[in-house]
Amino acid sequence: MKISIVTPVYNDVRVARALDSVLGQRLQGELETIVIDGASKDGTLKILENYRSRLSVLLSEDDRGIYDAMNKGVQRATGEIVGILNADDRYADENVLQDVLKAFEDPSVQAVYGDLVYVDANDSVVRYWRSVPYRRWRFYLGWMAPHPTFFVRRSLYQQHGLFDLKLGVSADYEIILRFLMKHRAKPAYVPRVLVRMATGGNSNKSLRNILRGNKEVLMSWRKNRLPMGYFVPVIKPFSKLVQFVSRPIG
């Protein structure tokens, strides 16, 4: 089974660490590595050139933001399975993708996700996003699968569309809602940490972004014509509080 990993990047030299975590995977299947750079103006492109021979696709051009870059990567993917790893994130260990592919051995499974930890500049865990087995009703309580751990069959993008750029910082939330809630794609949960994510994600950088994100969450429900989503923007922020007191097992 072939898996495509898309990494969007703009002015972030930490992409080297992300790519090392992808290229260092112990994988029985075939790996396709796609990097979409938004015409970086720092030293990022020079770093990417050092990886060019090991990348399946390296594209550098102006874009309309991170989700536009993700869309470009997904459109170029040829693997049956597609995952997205941001430039400032990395896989937790060398067995992550093999565990993901194992979950996809069940032909009825259309998406796979797992746990995620936020780490600071010293690589210390400051927050643990523990997921749970999927239940539709959890969306009403503010649940969301951690997007960097979210892998899907490429056919989902082909059938149900790409990231909606109108949704801004909540485009990842919307596409998960669309795939799982609206179109009822069957997911599988891998109960372990799959990704180490740097703190300071785009949707959490400022109070303004948080408030904007909550508005876009409501827009996501309306767009997909899903009922009873009006309370989710209120509940969703509280669902994150447990992440600050949870810790990985083992």
Coordinates of C-alpha atoms in Angstrom, one line a residue, residues 41-241:
K41 CA 12.2 34.0 1.4
D42 CA 14.5 32.8 4.2
G43 CA 16.8 29.8 4.2
T44 CA 14.0 27.2 3.8
L45 CA 14.5 26.6 0.1
K46 CA 18.2 26.0 0.5
I47 CA 17.4 23.3 3.1
L48 CA 14.8 21.8 0.8
E49 CA 17.3 21.6 -2.1
N50 CA 19.4 19.3 0.2
Y51 CA 16.4 16.9 0.3
R52 CA 15.4 17.2 -3.4
S53 CA 16.7 13.8 -4.4
R54 CA 14.8 12.1 -1.7
L55 CA 11.5 13.9 -2.3
S56 CA 8.8 12.7 -4.7
V57 CA 7.6 16.2 -5.4
L58 CA 9.1 19.6 -4.4
L59 CA 7.1 22.6 -5.6
S60 CA 7.9 26.2 -4.6
E61 CA 5.5 29.0 -5.7
D62 CA 3.2 31.6 -4.2
D63 CA 0.1 30.4 -2.6
R64 CA -3.0 31.6 -0.7
G65 CA -1.9 30.1 2.6
I66 CA -1.3 26.8 4.3
Y67 CA -4.5 25.2 3.2
D68 CA -4.0 26.1 -0.4
A69 CA -0.6 24.5 -0.1
M70 CA -2.2 21.4 1.4
N71 CA -4.7 21.3 -1.5
K72 CA -1.8 21.5 -4.0
G73 CA -0.1 18.6 -2.3
V74 CA -3.2 16.4 -2.1
Q75 CA -3.9 17.0 -5.8
R76 CA -0.4 15.8 -6.6
A77 CA -0.6 12.7 -4.4
T78 CA -0.7 9.3 -6.0
G79 CA -0.8 7.1 -2.9
E80 CA -3.9 5.3 -1.7
I81 CA -3.5 6.9 1.7
V82 CA -2.8 10.6 2.3
G83 CA -1.4 12.3 5.4
I84 CA -0.4 15.9 6.1
L85 CA 2.5 16.8 8.3
N86 CA 3.3 20.5 8.9
A87 CA 6.8 21.9 8.7
D88 CA 7.0 22.4 12.5
D89 CA 5.7 19.0 13.4
R90 CA 7.2 15.6 13.3
Y91 CA 6.2 11.9 13.7
A92 CA 6.7 10.6 17.2
D93 CA 8.8 7.6 16.1
E94 CA 9.9 5.6 13.1
N95 CA 6.9 3.2 13.3
V96 CA 4.1 5.7 13.0
L97 CA 3.3 5.2 9.3
Q98 CA 3.5 1.4 9.5
D99 CA 0.9 1.5 12.4
V100 CA -1.3 3.7 10.3
L101 CA -1.1 1.4 7.3
K102 CA -1.9 -1.5 9.5
A103 CA -5.2 0.1 10.5
F104 CA -6.0 0.6 6.8
E105 CA -5.7 -3.1 6.2
D106 CA -9.3 -3.2 7.0
P107 CA -10.9 -2.2 3.7
S108 CA -13.9 -0.6 5.4
V109 CA -11.7 1.9 7.2
Q110 CA -11.5 5.2 5.3
A111 CA -9.7 7.4 7.9
V112 CA -7.2 6.8 10.7
Y113 CA -6.2 9.1 13.5
G114 CA -4.3 9.0 16.8
D115 CA -3.0 11.0 19.7
L116 CA -0.8 14.1 19.6
V117 CA 1.5 15.9 22.0
Y118 CA 2.4 19.6 22.0
V119 CA 6.0 20.3 22.7
D120 CA 7.9 23.5 23.6
A121 CA 11.2 24.8 22.3
N122 CA 13.0 22.3 24.6
D123 CA 11.0 19.4 23.2
S124 CA 9.2 19.0 26.6
V125 CA 5.6 17.9 26.4
V126 CA 3.3 20.7 27.6
R127 CA 0.0 19.4 26.4
Y128 CA -1.4 16.0 25.5
W129 CA -4.2 15.7 23.0
R130 CA -5.6 12.2 23.7
S131 CA -8.2 11.1 21.2
V132 CA -10.8 8.5 21.7
P133 CA -12.6 6.0 19.5
Y134 CA -15.0 7.8 17.2
R135 CA -18.6 8.3 18.0
R136 CA -20.7 10.8 16.0
W137 CA -22.2 12.4 19.1
R138 CA -18.7 13.5 20.3
F139 CA -18.7 16.2 17.6
Y140 CA -21.5 17.9 19.5
L141 CA -19.2 18.0 22.6
G142 CA -16.5 19.8 20.7
W143 CA -14.5 16.7 19.7
M144 CA -12.1 16.7 16.8
A145 CA -9.4 14.4 15.6
P146 CA -5.9 16.0 15.7
H147 CA -5.4 17.0 12.1
P148 CA -1.7 16.2 11.9
T149 CA -2.6 12.6 12.9
F150 CA -5.5 12.4 10.4
F151 CA -4.9 10.1 7.5
V152 CA -7.5 9.3 4.8
R153 CA -7.9 7.3 1.7
R154 CA -7.3 9.6 -1.2
S155 CA -10.7 8.7 -2.6
L156 CA -12.3 10.8 0.1
Y157 CA -10.7 13.9 -1.3
Q158 CA -11.7 12.9 -4.8
Q159 CA -15.3 12.2 -3.8
H160 CA -15.9 15.0 -1.2
G161 CA -13.5 17.8 -2.0
L162 CA -10.4 19.5 -0.7
F163 CA -9.8 22.1 2.1
D164 CA -12.2 25.0 1.9
L165 CA -10.1 28.2 1.9
K166 CA -13.0 30.3 3.0
L167 CA -12.9 28.6 6.4
G168 CA -9.6 30.1 7.3
V169 CA -8.0 28.6 10.4
S170 CA -10.8 26.1 10.8
A171 CA -10.4 24.5 7.4
D172 CA -8.9 21.4 9.0
Y173 CA -11.9 21.1 11.4
E174 CA -14.3 21.5 8.6
I175 CA -12.8 18.8 6.4
I176 CA -12.9 16.3 9.2
L177 CA -16.5 17.2 10.0
R178 CA -17.3 16.9 6.3
F179 CA -15.7 13.5 5.9
L180 CA -16.8 11.9 9.2
M181 CA -20.0 13.6 10.2
K182 CA -21.6 14.5 6.9
H183 CA -20.4 11.7 4.7
R184 CA -20.0 9.1 7.4
A185 CA -16.6 7.9 6.4
K186 CA -15.5 5.1 8.8
P187 CA -12.5 6.0 10.9
A188 CA -10.2 3.9 13.0
Y189 CA -8.4 5.1 16.2
V190 CA -4.7 4.2 16.8
P191 CA -4.4 4.7 20.6
R192 CA -1.0 6.2 20.9
V193 CA 1.0 9.3 20.2
L194 CA 1.6 9.7 16.4
V195 CA 2.8 13.3 16.2
R196 CA 4.9 15.8 18.2
M197 CA 3.5 19.2 17.4
A198 CA 5.3 22.5 18.1
T199 CA 3.2 24.9 20.3
G200 CA 1.8 28.0 18.7
G201 CA -0.4 26.6 16.0
N202 CA -2.1 29.0 13.6
S203 CA -5.5 28.7 15.2
N204 CA -4.2 29.3 18.7
K205 CA -1.7 32.1 18.1
S206 CA -3.9 34.9 19.4
L207 CA -7.3 35.6 21.1
R208 CA -8.4 37.0 17.7
N209 CA -7.6 33.8 16.0
I210 CA -9.4 31.7 18.7
L211 CA -12.5 33.8 18.3
R212 CA -12.3 33.7 14.6
G213 CA -11.8 30.0 14.7
N214 CA -15.0 29.5 16.8
K215 CA -17.0 31.5 14.3
E216 CA -15.6 29.4 11.5
V217 CA -16.6 26.2 13.4
L218 CA -20.2 27.4 13.3
M219 CA -19.8 28.2 9.6
S220 CA -18.5 24.6 9.1
W221 CA -21.7 23.1 10.5
R222 CA -23.9 25.5 8.5
K223 CA -22.0 24.8 5.3
N224 CA -22.5 21.0 5.7
R225 CA -26.1 21.5 6.7
L226 CA -25.6 19.6 10.0
P227 CA -28.1 20.2 12.8
M228 CA -27.5 21.4 16.4
G229 CA -24.0 22.7 15.7
Y230 CA -24.7 26.1 17.3
F231 CA -23.5 25.0 20.7
V232 CA -20.2 23.6 19.5
P233 CA -18.3 26.9 19.4
V234 CA -19.2 27.4 23.1
I235 CA -18.3 23.9 24.2
K236 CA -15.2 23.3 22.0
P237 CA -12.8 25.5 23.9
F238 CA -13.5 23.7 27.2
S239 CA -12.8 20.3 25.6
K240 CA -9.2 21.4 25.3
L241 CA -8.7 22.0 29.0

